[in-house]
């Protein structure tokens, strides 16, 4: 007789978890699709990947960028599929919040009710028992349950590993990919062996959940699908026929939810962006915005080759500026400021503060790179132009016209990004005009780009020519806070 | 600090660019001045996707001090100005 | 055929088989998976071969009344596995090592399945006896080696001493 039973909270939690896992796996695959390459080193050097899940190859005689490398996977395996990183991220983070809350509740209830004993062994004797169970399974027979418990020893260990090791590793290895967390606590990232190792580990977590699910379903079939589902649905094993049918209904419902959110995301991405974004963004603002970058990577860590996301302005005006080392270029700073200015590159360099920072760059696609950036701290520009009290946001307008310059990005118009004024006060928020000790290269944003070390790369506008201080951003572009937010539904603030 | 992407031209290359400007009667588009100072070259072929793979931009500066737009340029292919 | 987008060689026979067997679709799917882990791949192959060798060595003699030919067969599998391990670890004959490993795996798998279905000469009692952990391990190890070698042949994996020439 099983003394632990299957209390209602445990059954409810189980099925919620099953739904959440399917959504997490599919949205996770969507995120992988945007840069389907896995690396061992943080420079993400082209060609150094240990795994690739793409059929694309890149040209050798033309600059390609990481948008060209994006894959489009089927909605059957990814949420929502068809190359929708923005949607994939919304679902991954939204469900992650629910999954973590459910998981914490579950573990709390396990300990509050004494049910933890069903998973956590209290004697080393479990190991020889588990070995014996393994041999029994390998003999195509079923081992006995532990006395008074719902599982055999091997099952007990497997569940303990999933709940108390795999799930925490999933959460922590996800957090370790947040630029805000890594900027504030560089030691935490080092603990995992670096940004790309932890990304690879997060991928192994995905594989582990898939493997666990496959074995779990196989075991259900072997032990008796109806009876096992009767336990997990009704709390007793006496209704195998009911267990069979209701389990099929629940599985259909899980598939139905997956289809519904996929269709919703593909048809009404803006709505998904607003609804899910509101929840995720609130948490990001509360937890991640205060994270101030404290990164000081050694110069030896600087990547020989820094990947590129976004192609430079393909206009004569820009090319003529570049061949004259940007002497004709002007930076206009205006909007809600006391002292609007127009600056040349010389003026910017001549401003007496000049700051260098050697930091890890996090692209939203998952690749990373270490670079040394030199320029003017944004807060010093603020001192110069003196924002008015009603200024709350800063808009960075660029010379890049996406319709013309970036065939791999859906959308038209000039690239711009808007940040909260609060971020401008962070000590490592920089207007960079140099990279790795040389003038900022064209493909990295010459002559001027933004560095926001606790955010993802796309917020760090390149090829800037105009900076405007705003009280509100809803009337700029489509009103979502930036070109990527408008066109590919990314979030406005991206500490993760 | 010199921009590594920008390549200074040698004497014979500069001469070929000058001959080209002469043969095409190139004048400053802003003020019509004929005195254009030949500057450096920027390789366009790799980073700009619309450009042929051997395209360069040659910087030209109008010598007229009152010109409203002194900085300009001419686009040339490698074989049109580089030494063989 | 490509692996991770990069061309790999394919003979005319393979081309024909791919086109008319419907394997082409599977091949297209496999093209989405490519790994550059030659040492890990070879280490995995070596481990599987070692497992196969150990499982068969364990059964040699052991005081049981097995017919003599069975012990000779087991010794052959052990020797074959060990030779495969040695060849796979050398840069020159690595490919031959993988082929030998696959041959040994196919034989071990076939003999095991035959012993449990038709029965072997002098060992009729084995037929239907699937409840033998070591036998299950043998099947699993042999099947995994064949799958791993298949992944190398299809370009999903590369084995030592080959490397990817990826540049992107
Ligand atoms: Zn002029």
XYZ file of C-alpha atoms and ligand atoms in Angstrom:
749
model
C 0.000 0.000 0.000
C 1.339 3.373 -1.052
C 1.425 5.624 2.026
C 2.103 8.778 -0.009
C -0.809 8.615 -2.410
C -1.512 11.198 -5.061
C -3.003 14.268 -3.332
C -4.997 16.698 -5.471
C -2.368 19.461 -5.428
C 0.241 17.043 -6.725
C -1.992 15.901 -9.569
C -2.937 19.444 -10.577
C 0.702 20.471 -10.453
C 1.710 17.512 -12.594
C -0.587 18.429 -15.457
C 0.212 22.151 -15.301
C 3.860 21.193 -15.409
C 3.276 18.967 -18.428
C 1.688 21.891 -20.293
C 4.422 24.324 -19.254
C 7.200 21.951 -20.307
C 5.753 21.627 -23.818
C 5.577 25.421 -24.131
C 9.075 25.895 -22.717
C 10.590 23.302 -25.033
C 8.935 24.692 -28.151
C 9.694 28.331 -27.382
C 13.223 27.293 -26.451
C 13.680 25.709 -29.875
C 12.411 28.956 -31.439
C 15.131 30.837 -29.553
C 17.749 28.310 -30.666
C 16.625 28.768 -34.288
C 17.696 32.406 -34.291
C 21.327 31.370 -33.921
C 21.415 27.618 -34.467
C 25.050 27.190 -33.496
C 26.565 26.230 -30.152
C 30.029 27.182 -28.991
C 32.476 26.357 -26.252
C 34.097 29.779 -26.120
C 32.626 33.193 -25.463
C 33.952 34.763 -28.670
C 31.486 32.677 -30.746
C 34.128 32.714 -33.461
C 32.675 31.764 -36.852
C 33.519 28.142 -37.600
C 34.342 27.300 -33.988
C 30.869 25.965 -33.173
C 30.677 22.405 -31.845
C 27.120 21.968 -33.098
C 24.991 23.538 -35.799
C 21.347 22.998 -36.593
C 21.120 24.725 -39.929
C 21.575 24.055 -43.620
C 22.681 27.588 -44.386
C 26.183 28.588 -45.377
C 27.432 32.138 -45.522
C 29.284 33.949 -48.314
C 33.024 34.455 -48.016
C 33.365 37.580 -50.158
C 30.585 39.667 -48.559
C 29.856 40.739 -45.046
C 27.103 38.530 -43.673
C 25.471 39.118 -40.355
C 23.820 36.906 -37.789
C 20.389 37.815 -39.167
C 21.402 36.017 -42.366
C 22.232 32.943 -40.287
C 18.790 32.727 -38.674
C 16.821 29.548 -39.327
C 13.091 29.204 -39.768
C 11.829 26.078 -38.017
C 8.428 24.473 -38.317
C 5.718 25.433 -35.775
C 5.470 21.718 -35.004
C 8.706 21.886 -33.065
C 8.987 25.586 -32.257
C 6.673 28.180 -30.755
C 5.545 29.892 -32.887
C 7.945 28.841 -35.688
C 8.666 30.654 -38.952
C 11.518 32.693 -37.522
C 9.849 34.609 -34.712
C 12.470 35.141 -32.049
C 10.417 37.941 -30.481
C 7.396 35.693 -29.990
C 9.538 32.767 -28.875
C 11.127 34.907 -26.176
C 7.771 36.234 -24.938
C 6.482 32.712 -24.476
C 9.695 31.361 -23.021
C 9.900 34.038 -20.334
C 6.165 34.251 -19.638
C 5.868 30.506 -19.179
C 9.150 30.411 -17.259
C 7.637 32.747 -14.671
C 4.611 30.471 -14.328
C 6.767 27.362 -14.307
C 9.042 28.698 -11.573
C 6.067 29.815 -9.454
C 4.408 26.424 -9.882
C 7.679 24.662 -9.135
C 8.327 26.661 -5.984
C 4.757 25.980 -4.796
C 5.202 22.299 -5.551
C 8.467 21.960 -3.671
C 7.062 23.970 -0.744
C 4.070 21.627 -0.581
C 6.339 18.588 -0.840
C 8.158 19.686 2.269
C 5.085 20.995 4.103
C 3.244 17.701 3.709
C 6.163 15.325 4.172
C 5.700 14.185 0.591
C 9.343 14.989 -0.131
C 10.131 11.456 1.034
C 8.535 10.096 -2.106
C 11.443 11.546 -4.089
C 14.384 12.103 -1.760
C 16.021 8.889 -0.597
C 17.013 8.780 3.055
C 19.401 5.853 2.833
C 22.342 4.888 0.660
C 20.672 1.532 0.333
C 18.747 3.046 -2.560
C 21.810 2.757 -4.817
C 22.171 -1.048 -4.840
C 18.392 -1.262 -5.094
C 18.421 1.049 -8.104
C 21.175 -1.047 -9.710
C 19.114 -4.138 -9.167
C 16.070 -2.380 -10.675
C 18.153 -1.430 -13.711
C 19.140 -5.063 -14.258
C 15.495 -6.028 -13.908
C 14.430 -3.495 -16.565
C 17.244 -4.747 -18.805
C 15.732 -8.215 -18.418
C 12.480 -6.770 -19.773
C 10.778 -7.262 -16.430
C 9.350 -4.775 -13.940
C 11.060 -4.281 -10.569
C 9.026 -4.117 -7.354
C 8.003 -0.784 -5.849
C 9.765 0.304 -2.706
C 7.672 -0.816 0.273
C 4.823 1.633 0.849
C 6.004 3.935 -1.966
C 4.674 4.747 -5.401
C 7.892 3.939 -7.316
C 10.784 1.552 -7.573
C 14.217 2.768 -6.472
C 15.373 3.752 -9.965
C 12.221 5.773 -10.611
C 12.585 7.496 -7.265
C 16.141 8.541 -8.104
C 15.127 9.662 -11.593
C 12.341 11.890 -10.269
C 14.620 13.291 -7.558
C 17.200 14.197 -10.223
C 14.633 15.913 -12.429
C 12.971 17.885 -9.631
C 15.965 18.798 -7.501
C 18.810 18.929 -10.036
C 17.566 19.309 -13.599
C 14.898 21.945 -12.894
C 17.192 24.186 -10.795
C 19.939 23.836 -13.417
C 17.409 24.819 -16.082
C 16.458 27.976 -14.174
C 19.982 28.974 -13.171
C 21.536 28.281 -16.568
C 18.774 30.414 -18.069
C 19.462 33.257 -15.645
C 23.178 33.004 -16.356
C 22.423 34.046 -19.927
C 20.974 37.375 -18.797
C 23.244 40.312 -19.662
C 22.023 42.141 -16.559
C 22.846 39.255 -14.221
C 26.217 38.642 -15.877
C 27.102 42.340 -15.893
C 26.282 42.702 -12.211
C 27.746 39.375 -11.071
C 30.486 38.336 -13.500
C 31.542 35.592 -11.041
C 28.173 33.901 -11.508
C 28.834 33.496 -15.215
C 32.384 32.272 -14.569
C 30.884 29.617 -12.292
C 29.262 28.066 -15.388
C 32.403 28.290 -17.500
C 31.247 31.264 -19.560
C 28.360 32.544 -21.623
C 28.576 29.984 -24.420
C 29.179 27.019 -22.150
C 26.088 27.888 -20.147
C 24.111 28.294 -23.365
C 25.279 24.835 -24.425
C 24.357 23.502 -20.986
C 20.894 25.049 -21.308
C 20.585 23.118 -24.562
C 21.539 19.891 -22.768
C 18.824 20.673 -20.231
C 16.386 20.759 -23.146
C 17.657 17.370 -24.331
C 17.411 15.996 -20.796
C 13.765 17.076 -20.489
C 13.003 15.511 -23.858
C 14.754 12.280 -22.856
C 13.012 12.227 -19.489
C 9.628 12.760 -21.150
C 10.264 9.974 -23.648
C 11.266 7.487 -20.932
C 8.425 8.686 -18.691
C 5.850 7.995 -21.421
C 7.443 4.634 -22.197
C 7.338 3.665 -18.518
C 3.656 4.649 -18.329
C 2.943 2.374 -21.252
C 4.974 -0.445 -19.708
C 3.494 -0.143 -16.210
C -0.012 0.337 -17.534
C -1.106 3.580 -19.116
C -4.657 3.457 -17.782
C -3.786 2.638 -14.198
C -0.916 5.124 -13.979
C -3.069 7.887 -15.437
C -5.897 6.925 -13.122
C -3.493 7.549 -10.230
C -2.421 10.912 -11.615
C -5.964 12.012 -12.532
C -8.276 10.515 -9.872
C -5.717 9.883 -7.145
C -6.340 6.132 -7.176
C -5.512 3.365 -9.617
C -8.969 1.782 -9.697
C -10.253 3.414 -12.884
C -7.837 2.447 -15.663
C -10.422 2.913 -18.398
C -11.321 6.374 -17.117
C -7.607 7.070 -16.735
C -7.012 6.144 -20.351
C -9.791 8.325 -21.746
C -9.278 11.319 -19.514
C -5.530 11.181 -20.174
C -6.231 11.340 -23.892
C -8.503 14.343 -23.319
C -5.806 16.063 -21.261
C -3.164 15.378 -23.916
C -5.531 16.744 -26.553
C -6.014 19.832 -24.382
C -2.253 20.334 -24.044
C -1.880 20.046 -27.806
C -4.863 22.375 -28.227
C -3.299 25.047 -26.026
C -0.063 24.714 -27.986
C -1.890 25.156 -31.270
C -3.932 28.065 -29.942
C -0.958 30.066 -28.674
C 0.957 29.282 -31.878
C -1.849 30.575 -34.075
C -2.364 33.568 -31.810
C 1.346 34.421 -31.968
C 1.526 34.089 -35.740
C -1.663 36.063 -36.417
C -1.644 38.692 -33.676
C 1.995 39.116 -32.643
C 1.468 42.702 -31.477
C -1.214 41.609 -29.048
C 0.958 38.800 -27.679
C 3.818 41.279 -27.385
C 1.650 43.678 -25.365
C -0.037 41.089 -23.142
C 2.915 38.839 -22.302
C 5.369 41.714 -22.504
C 3.505 43.594 -19.764
C 4.045 40.735 -17.319
C 7.628 39.951 -18.247
C 8.635 43.608 -18.522
C 7.317 44.429 -15.046
C 9.533 41.723 -13.599
C 12.524 42.781 -15.691
C 12.184 46.397 -14.553
C 11.928 45.407 -10.926
C 14.673 42.785 -10.828
C 17.095 43.442 -13.655
C 17.148 47.185 -14.297
C 18.957 47.992 -11.030
C 21.756 45.633 -12.074
C 24.729 47.876 -12.777
C 27.508 46.573 -14.959
C 30.752 45.850 -13.144
C 32.636 44.183 -15.939
C 36.386 44.344 -16.342
C 37.419 41.576 -18.659
C 41.147 41.226 -19.261
C 42.329 42.553 -22.608
C 43.507 39.052 -23.455
C 39.840 38.015 -23.561
C 39.072 40.375 -26.461
C 37.732 38.406 -29.427
C 39.787 38.497 -32.611
C 36.578 38.579 -34.626
C 33.323 40.061 -33.328
C 30.171 38.826 -35.024
C 27.842 41.405 -36.559
C 24.074 41.778 -36.296
C 22.807 44.386 -38.760
C 24.442 45.717 -41.912
C 25.887 49.209 -42.268
C 24.089 52.062 -44.069
C 24.373 51.325 -47.787
C 24.149 54.960 -48.924
C 26.539 57.255 -50.761
C 26.209 59.806 -47.992
C 27.460 57.289 -45.481
C 30.238 55.961 -47.696
C 31.501 59.473 -48.397
C 31.441 60.233 -44.670
C 33.424 57.074 -44.028
C 36.104 57.704 -46.647
C 36.634 61.116 -45.038
C 36.950 59.445 -41.641
C 33.538 60.878 -40.701
C 34.651 64.485 -40.869
C 31.283 65.429 -42.485
C 29.307 63.549 -39.827
C 27.333 65.487 -37.215
C 25.665 64.310 -34.051
C 22.512 66.231 -33.233
C 21.404 66.096 -29.620
C 18.051 67.670 -28.925
C 14.501 67.224 -27.779
C 13.667 67.892 -24.150
C 17.023 69.406 -23.192
C 18.127 72.826 -21.974
C 21.134 72.925 -24.234
C 20.703 71.225 -27.606
C 24.013 70.687 -29.389
C 25.435 69.604 -32.704
C 28.777 67.846 -32.338
C 31.449 66.613 -34.714
C 33.424 63.458 -34.053
C 36.323 65.743 -33.107
C 34.102 67.530 -30.587
C 33.098 64.211 -29.045
C 36.690 63.061 -28.763
C 37.690 66.415 -27.312
C 35.150 66.251 -24.478
C 37.366 65.714 -21.522
C 35.961 62.392 -20.380
C 37.045 59.313 -22.234
C 36.224 55.934 -20.836
C 37.246 52.418 -21.836
C 35.533 49.208 -20.827
C 36.324 45.624 -21.649
C 33.025 43.778 -21.542
C 31.001 40.807 -22.715
C 28.530 41.563 -25.497
C 25.281 39.567 -25.411
C 23.374 39.361 -28.655
C 19.654 38.628 -28.338
C 20.302 35.684 -30.634
C 22.500 33.997 -28.044
C 26.000 34.554 -29.367
C 28.490 36.612 -27.420
C 31.838 38.305 -27.771
C 34.270 40.232 -25.610
C 35.315 43.667 -26.817
C 36.967 46.800 -25.506
C 34.929 49.918 -26.117
C 36.069 53.499 -25.705
C 33.998 56.628 -25.826
C 31.998 59.200 -23.944
C 29.947 58.064 -20.942
C 26.344 58.929 -21.736
C 25.914 60.628 -18.369
C 28.587 63.129 -19.389
C 26.570 63.982 -22.484
C 23.604 64.473 -20.150
C 25.661 66.927 -18.126
C 26.357 68.821 -21.327
C 22.815 69.000 -22.719
C 20.933 69.005 -19.364
C 17.673 67.076 -19.939
C 14.500 68.872 -18.866
C 12.580 67.408 -15.916
C 9.926 65.937 -18.200
C 12.479 63.947 -20.234
C 12.111 60.251 -19.441
C 13.472 58.455 -22.479
C 16.330 58.794 -24.939
C 15.840 57.967 -28.591
C 18.868 57.037 -30.697
C 18.280 57.590 -34.397
C 20.614 55.912 -36.837
C 21.669 56.155 -40.458
C 20.715 52.529 -41.088
C 17.647 52.124 -43.294
C 16.502 48.570 -42.732
C 14.425 48.321 -45.878
C 17.515 49.166 -47.908
C 20.337 47.769 -45.810
C 19.094 44.569 -44.209
C 17.389 42.055 -46.499
C 17.329 39.583 -43.603
C 15.121 41.744 -41.369
C 11.420 42.148 -42.088
C 10.438 45.810 -41.999
C 11.211 49.201 -43.402
C 12.485 52.483 -42.147
C 15.412 53.847 -40.227
C 16.653 51.899 -37.267
C 16.146 53.543 -33.908
C 16.114 52.409 -30.308
C 14.735 54.087 -27.204
C 16.056 53.557 -23.705
C 14.833 54.637 -20.310
C 16.678 57.721 -19.103
C 17.524 55.807 -15.936
C 19.869 53.540 -17.919
C 21.854 56.576 -19.066
C 23.142 57.046 -15.527
C 24.745 53.618 -15.365
C 28.525 54.019 -15.236
C 29.194 51.718 -18.203
C 26.576 53.258 -20.500
C 28.778 54.621 -23.230
C 28.705 56.352 -26.592
C 31.547 54.412 -28.162
C 33.705 55.746 -30.986
C 36.523 53.214 -30.593
C 36.616 49.436 -30.454
C 39.614 47.377 -29.371
C 41.875 50.426 -29.503
C 40.988 51.478 -33.055
C 38.340 53.727 -34.582
C 34.951 52.006 -34.390
C 34.732 49.781 -37.507
C 31.990 50.424 -40.054
C 30.261 47.097 -39.425
C 30.207 47.752 -35.690
C 28.526 51.145 -35.958
C 31.039 53.782 -37.075
C 31.309 56.516 -36.160
C 29.236 56.217 -32.991
C 27.306 53.472 -31.238
C 25.708 52.918 -27.901
C 26.977 50.493 -25.266
C 24.478 49.388 -22.602
C 26.268 46.680 -20.707
C 23.268 45.283 -18.834
C 21.094 44.946 -21.946
C 21.030 42.842 -25.086
C 22.911 43.966 -28.163
C 20.049 45.210 -30.324
C 19.376 48.108 -27.918
C 22.910 49.404 -28.568
C 22.094 51.435 -31.659
C 24.907 51.706 -34.218
C 25.594 54.401 -36.843
C 23.948 56.995 -34.570
C 23.472 60.525 -35.920
C 20.734 61.943 -33.723
C 19.867 61.663 -30.056
C 16.502 62.966 -28.852
C 15.210 63.276 -25.305
C 11.520 62.391 -24.998
C 8.773 62.364 -22.393
C 6.974 59.478 -24.077
C 7.750 57.096 -26.907
C 4.303 55.959 -27.938
C 4.238 58.329 -30.906
C 7.641 57.273 -32.224
C 7.483 54.630 -34.957
C 4.856 52.074 -34.013
C 5.211 53.176 -30.432
C 6.818 50.035 -29.036
C 10.162 51.576 -28.091
C 12.430 50.790 -31.008
C 12.726 49.431 -34.522
C 13.050 45.818 -33.399
C 10.205 46.263 -30.920
C 8.051 47.682 -33.730
C 8.971 45.191 -36.425
C 10.004 41.914 -34.811
C 8.206 42.278 -31.474
C 11.174 42.312 -29.139
C 10.768 43.801 -25.692
C 11.707 47.397 -25.004
C 13.843 46.607 -21.988
C 15.963 43.517 -22.231
C 17.968 42.665 -19.127
C 17.328 39.078 -20.256
C 44.301 57.696 -35.115
C 44.006 56.418 -38.674
C 40.923 54.410 -39.611
C 42.223 51.006 -40.776
C 39.436 50.669 -43.333
C 40.687 53.755 -45.175
C 43.598 53.183 -47.536
C 45.943 56.028 -48.511
C 46.637 56.241 -52.256
C 50.075 56.201 -53.808
C 51.290 58.695 -56.397
C 50.467 56.673 -59.486
C 47.043 55.695 -58.141
C 46.294 59.342 -57.399
C 47.370 60.171 -60.955
C 44.962 57.635 -62.415
C 42.115 59.043 -60.330
C 43.023 62.569 -61.465
C 43.038 61.485 -65.121
C 39.650 59.929 -64.598
C 38.244 63.133 -63.057
C 39.617 65.119 -65.979
C 38.246 62.795 -68.630
C 34.801 62.841 -67.029
C 34.922 66.623 -66.409
C 34.030 66.003 -62.793
C 33.254 69.162 -60.854
C 32.104 69.789 -57.285
C 28.416 69.110 -57.151
C 27.879 71.759 -54.484
C 29.745 74.765 -55.918
C 30.887 73.677 -59.378
C 34.538 74.120 -58.442
C 37.034 72.126 -60.493
C 39.751 71.913 -57.867
C 39.074 68.594 -56.119
C 41.697 67.266 -53.730
C 42.023 63.483 -53.975
C 42.006 61.787 -50.572
C 41.985 58.187 -49.436
C 40.162 55.117 -50.711
C 37.582 53.017 -48.870
C 36.966 49.439 -49.951
C 33.192 49.053 -50.363
C 33.066 45.571 -51.864
C 32.951 43.579 -48.646
C 30.775 45.411 -46.123
C 28.173 46.988 -48.435
C 25.890 44.409 -49.976
C 24.792 46.526 -52.961
C 28.371 47.109 -54.113
C 30.330 45.012 -56.630
C 33.012 43.029 -54.833
C 35.804 45.247 -56.221
C 34.228 48.659 -55.574
C 35.997 51.526 -53.825
C 35.012 55.021 -52.764
C 37.713 57.630 -53.357
C 37.417 60.641 -51.084
C 37.393 64.043 -52.818
C 37.540 67.387 -51.023
C 36.529 70.617 -52.728
C 39.328 73.152 -52.423
C 36.917 76.098 -52.456
C 36.868 77.271 -48.822
C 33.358 78.715 -49.175
C 31.914 75.521 -50.663
C 28.753 74.447 -48.770
C 29.560 70.724 -49.077
C 33.272 70.197 -49.438
C 33.352 66.462 -48.797
C 32.450 64.290 -51.713
C 33.729 61.181 -53.461
C 33.867 59.081 -56.581
C 33.165 55.385 -56.832
C 35.759 53.371 -58.803
C 36.422 49.714 -59.479
C 39.758 48.255 -58.449
C 41.078 48.033 -62.026
C 40.269 51.720 -62.608
C 42.831 53.087 -60.173
C 44.793 50.341 -58.420
C 48.183 49.268 -59.750
C 48.093 45.962 -61.539
C 24.456 15.903 -49.602
C 25.415 18.502 -47.057
C 26.151 18.508 -43.351
C 25.404 21.713 -41.500
C 25.123 23.296 -44.916
C 28.553 22.204 -46.102
C 28.989 19.774 -48.956
C 30.181 16.290 -48.232
C 31.046 13.731 -50.869
C 28.494 11.226 -52.107
C 28.934 8.427 -54.613
C 26.614 7.654 -57.552
C 25.186 4.568 -55.833
C 24.243 6.608 -52.776
C 22.614 9.194 -55.023
C 20.414 6.566 -56.652
C 19.490 4.916 -53.360
C 18.639 8.274 -51.819
C 16.431 9.299 -54.700
C 14.385 6.144 -55.031
C 14.181 4.864 -51.467
C 12.573 7.900 -49.875
C 15.673 8.201 -47.706
C 16.254 11.559 -49.323
C 13.770 13.144 -46.939
C 15.509 11.667 -43.942
C 18.792 12.906 -45.355
C 17.360 16.415 -45.679
C 16.328 16.291 -42.045
C 19.761 15.052 -41.017
C 21.337 17.982 -42.823
C 20.010 20.182 -40.010
C 22.272 18.391 -37.542
C 26.028 18.682 -37.672
C 28.576 18.373 -34.911
C 32.261 19.107 -34.810
C 33.247 16.764 -32.013
C 35.689 14.303 -33.608
C 37.385 13.250 -30.386
C 34.130 12.895 -28.466
C 32.658 10.873 -31.325
C 35.654 8.559 -31.447
C 35.719 8.277 -27.656
C 32.056 7.280 -27.722
C 32.723 4.691 -30.434
C 35.685 3.325 -28.497
C 33.604 3.115 -25.314
C 30.839 1.213 -27.090
C 33.350 -1.203 -28.615
C 34.930 -1.683 -25.200
C 31.460 -2.422 -23.799
C 30.834 -4.983 -26.508
C 34.234 -6.581 -25.858
C 33.676 -6.656 -22.097
C 30.214 -8.200 -22.406
C 31.575 -10.997 -24.578
C 34.786 -11.520 -22.602
C 32.686 -11.900 -19.434
C 30.855 -14.831 -20.988
C 33.931 -16.712 -22.247
C 34.194 -20.041 -20.435
C 33.008 -19.040 -16.972
C 32.774 -22.723 -16.125
C 29.517 -23.122 -18.041
C 28.881 -25.982 -20.402
C 28.628 -23.789 -23.506
C 29.747 -25.460 -26.742
C 33.357 -24.699 -27.683
C 32.429 -22.848 -30.909
C 30.557 -20.265 -28.812
C 33.671 -19.407 -26.852
C 35.628 -19.144 -30.091
C 32.934 -16.824 -31.430
C 33.073 -14.703 -28.277
C 36.843 -14.520 -28.508
C 36.494 -13.371 -32.117
C 34.073 -10.609 -31.120
C 36.409 -9.514 -28.327
C 39.403 -9.506 -30.684
C 37.462 -7.727 -33.401
C 36.296 -5.046 -30.973
C 39.790 -4.492 -29.621
C 41.294 -4.254 -33.103
C 38.518 -1.809 -34.051
C 39.361 0.296 -30.990
C 43.058 0.335 -31.942
C 42.345 1.289 -35.566
C 39.774 3.961 -34.678
C 42.313 5.643 -32.417
C 44.961 5.918 -35.144
C 44.844 8.768 -37.663
C 45.605 6.566 -40.668
C 43.276 3.531 -40.474
C 40.511 5.201 -38.401
C 37.936 4.698 -41.140
C 38.767 0.978 -41.408
C 38.402 0.782 -37.618
C 34.868 2.156 -37.798
C 33.965 -0.314 -40.551
C 35.345 -3.204 -38.535
C 33.419 -1.952 -35.505
C 30.206 -1.921 -37.519
C 30.915 -5.401 -38.850
C 31.505 -6.719 -35.332
C 28.313 -4.963 -34.137
C 26.202 -6.421 -36.942
C 27.532 -9.908 -36.251
C 27.039 -9.605 -32.482
C 23.513 -8.255 -32.959
C 22.597 -10.909 -35.521
C 23.986 -13.777 -33.465
C 22.233 -12.542 -30.327
C 18.905 -12.170 -32.115
C 19.352 -15.589 -33.753
C 20.172 -17.182 -30.399
C 16.970 -15.776 -28.863
C 14.698 -16.592 -31.794
C 15.854 -19.622 -33.786
C 18.253 -20.847 -31.141
C 21.897 -21.795 -31.665
C 23.278 -25.273 -32.352
C 23.779 -26.947 -29.016
C 21.993 -24.086 -27.191
C 18.272 -24.527 -27.967
C 17.263 -23.357 -24.499
C 18.265 -19.796 -25.257
C 15.380 -19.268 -27.670
C 12.857 -16.886 -26.151
C 15.108 -16.043 -23.198
C 15.154 -12.261 -23.446
C 15.500 -11.735 -19.695
C 19.263 -11.457 -19.720
C 20.635 -7.984 -18.822
C 23.998 -8.607 -20.456
C 22.276 -9.623 -23.663
C 20.148 -6.474 -23.626
C 23.295 -4.426 -23.081
C 24.946 -6.234 -26.000
C 22.035 -5.390 -28.272
C 21.958 -1.791 -27.071
C 25.701 -1.266 -27.417
C 25.823 -2.819 -30.891
C 22.815 -0.814 -32.062
C 24.277 2.410 -30.629
C 27.593 1.790 -32.383
C 25.808 1.250 -35.682
C 23.801 4.432 -35.148
C 26.957 6.368 -34.267
C 28.803 5.065 -37.311
C 25.724 5.917 -39.368
C 25.896 9.478 -38.037
C 29.526 9.649 -39.153
C 28.709 8.273 -42.613
C 25.835 10.729 -43.098
C 27.976 13.676 -42.027
C 26.109 14.433 -38.811
C 29.278 13.639 -36.886
C 32.920 13.572 -37.801
C 35.309 11.102 -36.221
C 38.979 11.524 -35.374
C 41.172 12.535 -37.220
C 38.767 14.434 -39.484
C 37.666 17.980 -38.695
C 35.064 20.353 -40.056
C 36.222 23.081 -42.382
C 33.514 25.464 -41.219
C 34.260 29.132 -41.620
C 30.857 30.590 -40.708
Zn 32.659 72.656 -53.760
